[in-house]
């Protein structure tokens, strides 16, 4: 298990004897059907065997380009989607095959914050009803008590309780995301999955929401799975970071190590495209990726990244690299490490063959 790491606010995630959640070789494939007889016409390999854990009070950032499967991971971990294969364990209990009834207690413990705060809020419900709905569904509070708890949640996320009777369209984007956060907190969850929760917001509002999420983590000892494409946001919020490419995790370590010493060519390219000033001291060349992410319907054989990798060899085109520990608490899936290629990359030392 990874050691405690330091987040952007300097708070260390506590070391844990047992992870809050552990995911092993998780796969989520979507069948494609065609015609009125719904004939099978292929499979989208959205998530293709990912493994990670999240400790209590820890934030794991899950980063990658659009379509890499990171949002599907978030939804599958919460069992909003049924996994195709693999296991999901919460505090040591395997919930992979749990039905809706068995999932009820876990629904309380695991909540989600969505990307688009407007689309995710029911426009026909008042903000107070939206935040109080989980309390009603789980019969956690009724009548006056529910309204009091909703008012307290409003205050905690920075909204005036007088706004409880207003409707989503009467709020700004940032306020709507605060409503979504208050709703996610209503049942005192342990894990919150944030699916690009700030990417639809203005930059100034993003900072407020990120700070709110970090304060709430400290106060309620929350664990976050934070799904995002924005490296700066992930860097600010995360203790550890997993980098995804075409359905697979290609690198996973604590955030400082990842940003200072990336050990996967894809991570290196991502970081070089969006340098973060405090990590830019290293002599890192700009790495420009060619082409687009291949389709998850027909992912490339071998290493999924070989069609865009500067360092790809014949082996990469045939054999998928395993995610393994290549330095202390630093996992990467790349054959370079078997071949003793010196790091850092991006120095032109290796070429396509
Ligand atoms: Fe590039 Fe090969 Fe490493 Fe994949 S395994 S990232 S293609 S060098």
CSV table of C-alpha atoms and ligand atoms in Angstrom, one decimal:
chain,number,residue,atom,x,y,z
A,1,UNK,CA,0.0,0.0,0.0
A,2,UNK,CA,1.2,3.5,-0.8
A,3,UNK,CA,2.5,5.6,2.1
A,4,UNK,CA,0.7,8.7,3.2
A,5,UNK,CA,1.2,11.6,0.7
A,6,UNK,CA,0.9,15.3,1.0
A,7,UNK,CA,-1.9,17.2,-0.7
A,8,UNK,CA,-2.0,20.7,-2.2
A,9,UNK,CA,-3.0,22.1,1.1
A,10,UNK,CA,-0.2,20.5,2.9
A,11,UNK,CA,-2.4,18.0,4.8
A,12,UNK,CA,-1.2,14.5,4.8
A,13,UNK,CA,-3.5,11.6,4.1
A,14,UNK,CA,-3.6,9.3,7.0
A,15,UNK,CA,-1.9,5.9,6.5
A,16,UNK,CA,-4.6,3.2,6.6
A,17,UNK,CA,-4.5,-0.4,7.7
A,18,UNK,CA,-7.2,-1.2,5.2
A,19,UNK,CA,-8.2,0.7,2.1
A,20,UNK,CA,-11.6,2.2,2.0
A,21,UNK,CA,-12.1,0.9,-1.5
A,22,UNK,CA,-10.1,-1.5,-3.6
A,23,UNK,CA,-10.6,-2.2,-7.2
A,24,UNK,CA,-8.9,-5.2,-8.9
A,25,UNK,CA,-8.7,-5.8,-12.7
A,26,UNK,CA,-12.0,-3.9,-13.3
A,27,UNK,CA,-13.4,-4.1,-16.8
A,28,UNK,CA,-16.4,-2.4,-18.3
A,29,UNK,CA,-17.3,-3.2,-21.8
A,30,UNK,CA,-20.3,-2.0,-23.7
A,31,UNK,CA,-21.8,-4.1,-26.5
A,32,UNK,CA,-22.6,-2.3,-29.7
A,33,UNK,CA,-25.7,-3.6,-31.4
A,34,UNK,CA,-27.1,-2.8,-34.9
A,35,UNK,CA,-30.3,-3.1,-36.8
A,36,UNK,CA,-33.8,-3.9,-35.7
A,37,UNK,CA,-32.7,-7.4,-34.5
A,38,UNK,CA,-30.0,-5.8,-32.4
A,39,UNK,CA,-27.2,-7.9,-33.9
A,40,UNK,CA,-23.9,-7.7,-32.0
A,41,UNK,CA,-21.6,-5.4,-33.9
A,42,UNK,CA,-18.7,-4.9,-31.6
A,43,UNK,CA,-17.6,-4.0,-28.1
A,44,UNK,CA,-16.5,-0.7,-26.6
A,45,UNK,CA,-13.6,-1.5,-24.2
A,46,UNK,CA,-14.2,1.5,-22.0
A,47,UNK,CA,-12.4,0.2,-19.0
A,48,UNK,CA,-10.0,-2.7,-19.7
A,49,UNK,CA,-8.6,-4.0,-16.4
A,50,UNK,CA,-7.8,-1.3,-13.9
A,51,UNK,CA,-6.6,-1.8,-10.3
A,52,UNK,CA,-6.2,0.8,-7.5
A,53,UNK,CA,-7.1,1.4,-3.9
A,54,UNK,CA,-8.2,4.5,-2.0
A,55,UNK,CA,-7.4,4.9,1.7
A,56,UNK,CA,-9.7,6.7,4.2
A,57,UNK,CA,-9.2,10.4,3.9
A,58,UNK,CA,-7.3,10.1,0.7
A,59,UNK,CA,-7.8,11.7,-2.8
A,60,UNK,CA,-6.9,9.6,-5.8
A,61,UNK,CA,-6.9,11.7,-9.0
A,62,UNK,CA,-7.8,9.9,-12.1
A,63,UNK,CA,-6.5,11.8,-15.1
A,64,UNK,CA,-6.5,11.3,-18.9
A,65,UNK,CA,-7.8,12.6,-22.2
A,66,UNK,CA,-11.5,12.5,-23.1
A,67,UNK,CA,-12.7,9.0,-23.9
A,68,UNK,CA,-10.0,7.2,-21.9
A,69,UNK,CA,-12.6,5.6,-19.6
A,70,UNK,CA,-12.0,7.6,-16.5
A,71,UNK,CA,-15.6,8.6,-16.0
A,72,UNK,CA,-16.7,5.0,-16.6
A,73,UNK,CA,-14.3,3.9,-13.8
A,74,UNK,CA,-16.0,6.4,-11.4
A,75,UNK,CA,-19.5,5.2,-12.3
A,76,UNK,CA,-18.5,1.5,-12.2
A,77,UNK,CA,-16.8,1.8,-8.8
A,78,UNK,CA,-20.1,3.2,-7.4
A,79,UNK,CA,-21.9,0.4,-9.2
A,80,UNK,CA,-24.0,2.9,-11.2
A,81,UNK,CA,-22.8,0.6,-14.0
A,82,UNK,CA,-22.3,-3.2,-13.5
A,83,UNK,CA,-18.7,-4.2,-14.0
A,84,UNK,CA,-18.0,-6.7,-16.9
A,85,UNK,CA,-15.2,-8.3,-14.8
A,86,UNK,CA,-13.0,-7.6,-11.8
A,87,UNK,CA,-13.8,-6.9,-8.2
A,88,UNK,CA,-14.8,-3.9,-6.1
A,89,UNK,CA,-14.2,-4.2,-2.3
A,90,UNK,CA,-15.3,-1.8,0.3
A,91,UNK,CA,-13.6,-2.1,3.7
A,92,UNK,CA,-12.7,-5.7,2.8
A,93,UNK,CA,-16.2,-6.7,1.6
A,94,UNK,CA,-16.6,-7.7,-2.0
A,95,UNK,CA,-19.6,-5.7,-3.4
A,96,UNK,CA,-19.1,-6.7,-7.0
A,97,UNK,CA,-22.1,-9.0,-7.2
A,98,UNK,CA,-24.3,-7.1,-4.7
A,99,UNK,CA,-27.9,-6.5,-6.0
A,100,UNK,CA,-29.8,-3.2,-5.4
A,101,UNK,CA,-31.0,-4.3,-2.0
A,102,UNK,CA,-27.5,-5.3,-0.8
A,103,UNK,CA,-26.1,-2.1,-2.2
A,104,UNK,CA,-28.4,0.2,-0.1
A,105,UNK,CA,-26.0,0.7,2.8
A,106,UNK,CA,-23.2,1.3,0.4
A,107,UNK,CA,-25.2,3.9,-1.6
A,108,UNK,CA,-25.2,6.0,1.6
A,109,UNK,CA,-21.4,5.7,1.9
A,110,UNK,CA,-20.6,6.4,-1.7
A,111,UNK,CA,-21.8,9.5,-3.5
A,112,UNK,CA,-21.1,11.3,-6.7
A,113,UNK,CA,-20.7,14.9,-7.8
A,114,UNK,CA,-21.3,15.4,-11.5
A,115,UNK,CA,-19.6,17.5,-14.1
A,116,UNK,CA,-22.6,19.5,-15.2
A,117,UNK,CA,-24.3,20.9,-12.2
A,118,UNK,CA,-27.3,22.1,-14.2
A,119,UNK,CA,-28.0,18.9,-16.0
A,120,UNK,CA,-27.6,16.8,-12.9
A,121,UNK,CA,-30.2,18.8,-10.8
A,122,UNK,CA,-33.9,18.2,-11.3
A,123,UNK,CA,-35.3,21.6,-12.6
A,124,UNK,CA,-38.7,20.8,-11.1
A,125,UNK,CA,-37.4,20.5,-7.6
A,126,UNK,CA,-36.4,23.3,-5.3
A,127,UNK,CA,-32.7,23.4,-4.2
A,128,UNK,CA,-33.8,22.3,-0.7
A,129,UNK,CA,-35.8,19.4,-2.1
A,130,UNK,CA,-32.8,18.3,-4.2
A,131,UNK,CA,-30.4,18.4,-1.2
A,132,UNK,CA,-33.0,16.7,1.1
A,133,UNK,CA,-34.0,14.0,-1.4
A,134,UNK,CA,-31.3,11.5,-0.3
A,135,UNK,CA,-32.4,11.9,3.3
A,136,UNK,CA,-36.0,11.2,2.2
A,137,UNK,CA,-35.1,8.1,0.0
A,138,UNK,CA,-33.0,6.6,2.8
A,139,UNK,CA,-35.5,7.7,5.5
A,140,UNK,CA,-32.7,9.4,7.3
A,141,UNK,CA,-34.7,12.4,8.4
A,142,UNK,CA,-38.3,13.7,8.0
A,143,UNK,CA,-40.2,16.9,8.3
A,144,UNK,CA,-38.7,19.7,10.3
A,145,UNK,CA,-35.5,17.7,11.1
A,146,UNK,CA,-34.9,17.2,7.4
A,147,UNK,CA,-35.3,20.9,6.7
A,148,UNK,CA,-32.9,21.7,9.5
A,149,UNK,CA,-30.3,19.3,8.2
A,150,UNK,CA,-30.7,20.7,4.7
A,151,UNK,CA,-30.3,24.3,6.0
A,152,UNK,CA,-27.1,23.2,7.8
A,153,UNK,CA,-25.8,21.6,4.6
A,154,UNK,CA,-26.6,24.8,2.7
A,155,UNK,CA,-24.5,26.8,5.2
A,156,UNK,CA,-21.7,24.3,5.1
A,157,UNK,CA,-21.2,24.6,1.4
A,158,UNK,CA,-21.5,28.4,1.4
A,159,UNK,CA,-25.2,28.9,0.4
A,160,UNK,CA,-27.7,31.0,2.3
A,161,UNK,CA,-30.4,28.7,3.7
A,162,UNK,CA,-33.0,31.3,2.5
A,163,UNK,CA,-32.2,30.0,-1.0
A,164,UNK,CA,-33.7,26.6,-0.2
A,165,UNK,CA,-36.9,27.3,-1.9
A,166,UNK,CA,-35.3,28.6,-5.1
A,167,UNK,CA,-35.0,26.5,-8.3
A,168,UNK,CA,-31.8,25.4,-10.1
A,169,UNK,CA,-32.2,27.9,-12.9
A,170,UNK,CA,-32.1,30.8,-10.3
A,171,UNK,CA,-28.6,29.9,-9.3
A,172,UNK,CA,-25.2,30.5,-10.9
A,173,UNK,CA,-23.0,27.6,-12.1
A,174,UNK,CA,-20.9,27.7,-9.0
A,175,UNK,CA,-23.9,27.8,-6.7
A,176,UNK,CA,-25.4,24.9,-8.6
A,177,UNK,CA,-22.3,22.9,-8.0
A,178,UNK,CA,-22.5,23.8,-4.3
A,179,UNK,CA,-26.0,22.4,-4.3
A,180,UNK,CA,-24.7,19.2,-5.9
A,181,UNK,CA,-22.0,18.9,-3.2
A,182,UNK,CA,-24.5,19.5,-0.4
A,183,UNK,CA,-26.7,16.7,-1.9
A,184,UNK,CA,-23.7,14.4,-2.1
A,185,UNK,CA,-22.9,15.1,1.6
A,186,UNK,CA,-26.4,14.7,2.9
A,187,UNK,CA,-25.9,11.1,4.0
A,188,UNK,CA,-22.5,11.6,5.5
A,189,UNK,CA,-20.7,9.5,2.9
A,190,UNK,CA,-17.1,8.1,3.2
A,191,UNK,CA,-16.3,8.2,-0.5
A,192,UNK,CA,-17.2,10.9,-3.0
A,193,UNK,CA,-16.6,10.4,-6.7
A,194,UNK,CA,-16.2,13.7,-8.5
A,195,UNK,CA,-16.7,13.3,-12.2
A,196,UNK,CA,-15.0,16.4,-13.6
A,197,UNK,CA,-16.8,18.5,-10.9
A,198,UNK,CA,-15.1,21.8,-11.8
A,199,UNK,CA,-14.5,21.6,-15.5
A,200,UNK,CA,-17.7,23.3,-16.5
A,201,UNK,CA,-17.0,26.3,-14.1
A,202,UNK,CA,-15.1,29.6,-14.6
A,203,UNK,CA,-11.5,29.4,-13.4
A,204,UNK,CA,-12.2,31.8,-10.4
A,205,UNK,CA,-15.1,29.6,-9.4
A,206,UNK,CA,-13.1,26.4,-9.9
A,207,UNK,CA,-10.7,27.6,-7.2
A,208,UNK,CA,-13.5,28.2,-4.7
A,209,UNK,CA,-15.1,24.8,-5.3
A,210,UNK,CA,-11.7,23.0,-5.1
A,211,UNK,CA,-11.0,24.8,-1.8
A,212,UNK,CA,-14.5,23.8,-0.5
A,213,UNK,CA,-13.9,20.2,-1.5
A,214,UNK,CA,-10.5,20.2,0.4
A,215,UNK,CA,-12.1,21.8,3.5
A,216,UNK,CA,-14.9,19.3,3.5
A,217,UNK,CA,-12.3,16.4,3.2
A,218,UNK,CA,-10.5,17.7,6.3
A,219,UNK,CA,-13.7,18.2,8.2
A,220,UNK,CA,-15.5,15.0,7.3
A,221,UNK,CA,-12.5,12.7,6.6
A,222,UNK,CA,-13.8,12.1,3.1
A,223,UNK,CA,-12.1,10.0,0.5
A,224,UNK,CA,-12.3,11.3,-3.1
A,225,UNK,CA,-11.9,9.6,-6.4
A,226,UNK,CA,-11.4,12.8,-8.5
A,227,UNK,CA,-11.8,12.3,-12.2
A,228,UNK,CA,-10.5,15.1,-14.3
A,229,UNK,CA,-8.6,15.9,-17.5
A,230,UNK,CA,-7.1,19.1,-16.0
A,231,UNK,CA,-3.7,18.3,-14.6
A,232,UNK,CA,-3.4,21.5,-12.5
A,233,UNK,CA,-6.7,20.7,-10.8
A,234,UNK,CA,-5.7,17.1,-10.1
A,235,UNK,CA,-2.3,18.3,-8.8
A,236,UNK,CA,-3.9,20.7,-6.4
A,237,UNK,CA,-6.4,18.2,-4.9
A,238,UNK,CA,-4.8,14.8,-5.1
A,239,UNK,CA,-2.6,12.7,-2.8
A,240,UNK,CA,-1.9,10.1,-5.5
A,241,UNK,CA,-2.6,10.3,-9.2
A,242,UNK,CA,-3.5,7.5,-11.7
A,243,UNK,CA,-3.0,8.3,-15.4
A,244,UNK,CA,-5.4,6.5,-17.7
A,245,UNK,CA,-5.0,5.8,-21.4
A,246,UNK,CA,-7.6,4.0,-23.5
A,247,UNK,CA,-9.1,2.0,-20.7
A,248,UNK,CA,-6.0,1.2,-18.7
A,249,UNK,CA,-4.0,2.8,-15.9
A,250,UNK,CA,-0.5,3.5,-17.3
A,251,UNK,CA,1.1,5.1,-14.2
A,252,UNK,CA,0.2,5.5,-10.6
A,253,UNK,CA,2.1,7.1,-7.7
A,254,UNK,CA,2.0,10.0,-5.3
A,255,UNK,CA,1.4,13.3,-7.0
A,256,UNK,CA,4.8,14.9,-6.3
A,257,UNK,CA,6.6,12.0,-7.7
A,258,UNK,CA,4.4,11.8,-10.7
A,259,UNK,CA,4.8,15.5,-11.6
A,260,UNK,CA,8.5,15.5,-10.9
A,261,UNK,CA,9.5,12.1,-12.3
A,262,UNK,CA,7.0,10.7,-14.7
A,263,UNK,CA,8.0,7.1,-15.7
A,264,UNK,CA,5.6,6.6,-18.6
A,265,UNK,CA,5.9,8.3,-22.0
A,266,UNK,CA,2.2,9.2,-22.0
A,267,UNK,CA,2.4,10.9,-18.6
A,268,UNK,CA,5.5,12.7,-19.8
A,269,UNK,CA,3.7,14.0,-22.9
A,270,UNK,CA,0.7,15.1,-20.8
A,271,UNK,CA,2.9,17.0,-18.4
A,272,UNK,CA,5.0,18.6,-21.1
A,273,UNK,CA,1.8,19.9,-22.8
A,274,UNK,CA,0.6,21.6,-19.6
A,275,UNK,CA,3.6,22.5,-17.5
A,276,UNK,CA,2.9,23.3,-13.9
A,277,UNK,CA,5.3,26.0,-12.8
A,278,UNK,CA,6.5,24.4,-9.5
A,279,UNK,CA,7.5,21.2,-11.3
A,280,UNK,CA,9.0,22.8,-14.4
A,281,UNK,CA,12.5,23.2,-13.2
A,282,UNK,CA,13.6,19.9,-14.7
A,283,UNK,CA,15.1,20.0,-18.2
A,284,UNK,CA,12.2,18.5,-19.9
A,285,UNK,CA,11.7,18.8,-23.7
A,286,UNK,CA,8.3,19.5,-25.2
A,287,UNK,CA,6.8,16.2,-26.3
A,288,UNK,CA,4.1,16.5,-28.9
A,289,UNK,CA,1.8,13.6,-29.3
A,290,UNK,CA,0.8,12.7,-32.9
A,291,UNK,CA,-2.7,11.7,-33.8
A,292,UNK,CA,-5.7,11.1,-31.7
A,293,UNK,CA,-6.6,8.5,-29.1
A,294,UNK,CA,-7.5,5.3,-31.0
A,295,UNK,CA,-11.1,4.0,-30.8
A,296,UNK,CA,-11.9,1.9,-27.7
A,297,UNK,CA,-14.0,-0.2,-30.1
A,298,UNK,CA,-10.8,-1.6,-31.6
A,299,UNK,CA,-7.9,-0.7,-29.4
A,300,UNK,CA,-4.4,-1.3,-30.7
A,301,UNK,CA,-2.8,-4.7,-29.9
A,302,UNK,CA,0.0,-4.7,-27.4
A,303,UNK,CA,0.6,-1.4,-25.6
A,304,UNK,CA,-2.5,0.7,-26.3
A,305,UNK,CA,-0.2,3.7,-26.5
A,306,UNK,CA,2.2,2.4,-29.2
A,307,UNK,CA,0.5,4.2,-32.1
A,308,UNK,CA,1.5,7.5,-30.6
A,309,UNK,CA,4.6,6.7,-28.5
A,310,UNK,CA,8.0,8.1,-29.5
A,311,UNK,CA,9.7,5.1,-28.0
A,312,UNK,CA,7.6,2.3,-29.4
A,313,UNK,CA,9.4,-0.9,-30.4
A,314,UNK,CA,8.3,-4.1,-32.1
A,315,UNK,CA,7.7,-5.6,-28.7
A,316,UNK,CA,5.3,-2.8,-27.8
A,317,UNK,CA,3.2,-3.6,-30.8
A,318,UNK,CA,2.7,-7.2,-29.7
A,319,UNK,CA,2.8,-7.4,-25.9
A,320,UNK,CA,0.8,-5.3,-23.5
A,321,UNK,CA,3.0,-4.1,-20.6
A,322,UNK,CA,1.8,-4.8,-17.1
A,323,UNK,CA,1.3,-2.1,-14.5
A,324,UNK,CA,4.1,-2.9,-12.1
A,325,UNK,CA,6.2,-1.2,-9.4
A,326,UNK,CA,9.2,0.2,-11.3
A,327,UNK,CA,10.4,2.4,-8.4
A,328,UNK,CA,9.3,2.6,-4.7
A,329,UNK,CA,5.5,3.0,-4.6
A,330,UNK,CA,5.6,4.1,-8.3
A,331,UNK,CA,3.7,1.9,-10.8
A,332,UNK,CA,4.1,2.2,-14.5
A,333,UNK,CA,3.1,0.1,-17.5
A,334,UNK,CA,5.9,0.4,-20.0
A,335,UNK,CA,8.4,-2.1,-21.5
A,336,UNK,CA,11.1,0.6,-21.3
A,337,UNK,CA,11.7,-0.2,-17.7
A,338,UNK,CA,12.3,-3.9,-18.5
A,339,UNK,CA,14.9,-2.8,-21.1
A,340,UNK,CA,16.8,-0.5,-18.7
A,341,UNK,CA,16.1,2.7,-20.7
A,342,UNK,CA,17.3,5.6,-18.5
A,343,UNK,CA,14.8,8.1,-17.4
A,344,UNK,CA,13.7,10.9,-17.6
A,345,UNK,CA,12.3,10.4,-21.1
A,346,UNK,CA,11.6,13.2,-23.6
A,347,UNK,CA,15.3,13.6,-24.4
A,348,UNK,CA,15.3,12.0,-27.8
A,349,UNK,CA,17.3,9.0,-26.5
A,350,UNK,CA,14.9,6.5,-27.8
A,351,UNK,CA,13.3,6.4,-31.3
A,352,UNK,CA,10.6,4.4,-33.1
A,353,UNK,CA,12.0,1.2,-34.5
B,1,LIG,FE1,5.8,3.4,-25.5
B,1,LIG,FE2,6.3,0.8,-25.6
B,1,LIG,FE3,6.3,2.0,-23.3
B,1,LIG,FE4,4.0,1.6,-24.6
B,1,LIG,S1,5.4,0.0,-23.8
B,1,LIG,S2,4.6,3.4,-23.5
B,1,LIG,S3,4.7,1.9,-26.7
B,1,LIG,S4,7.7,2.4,-24.9
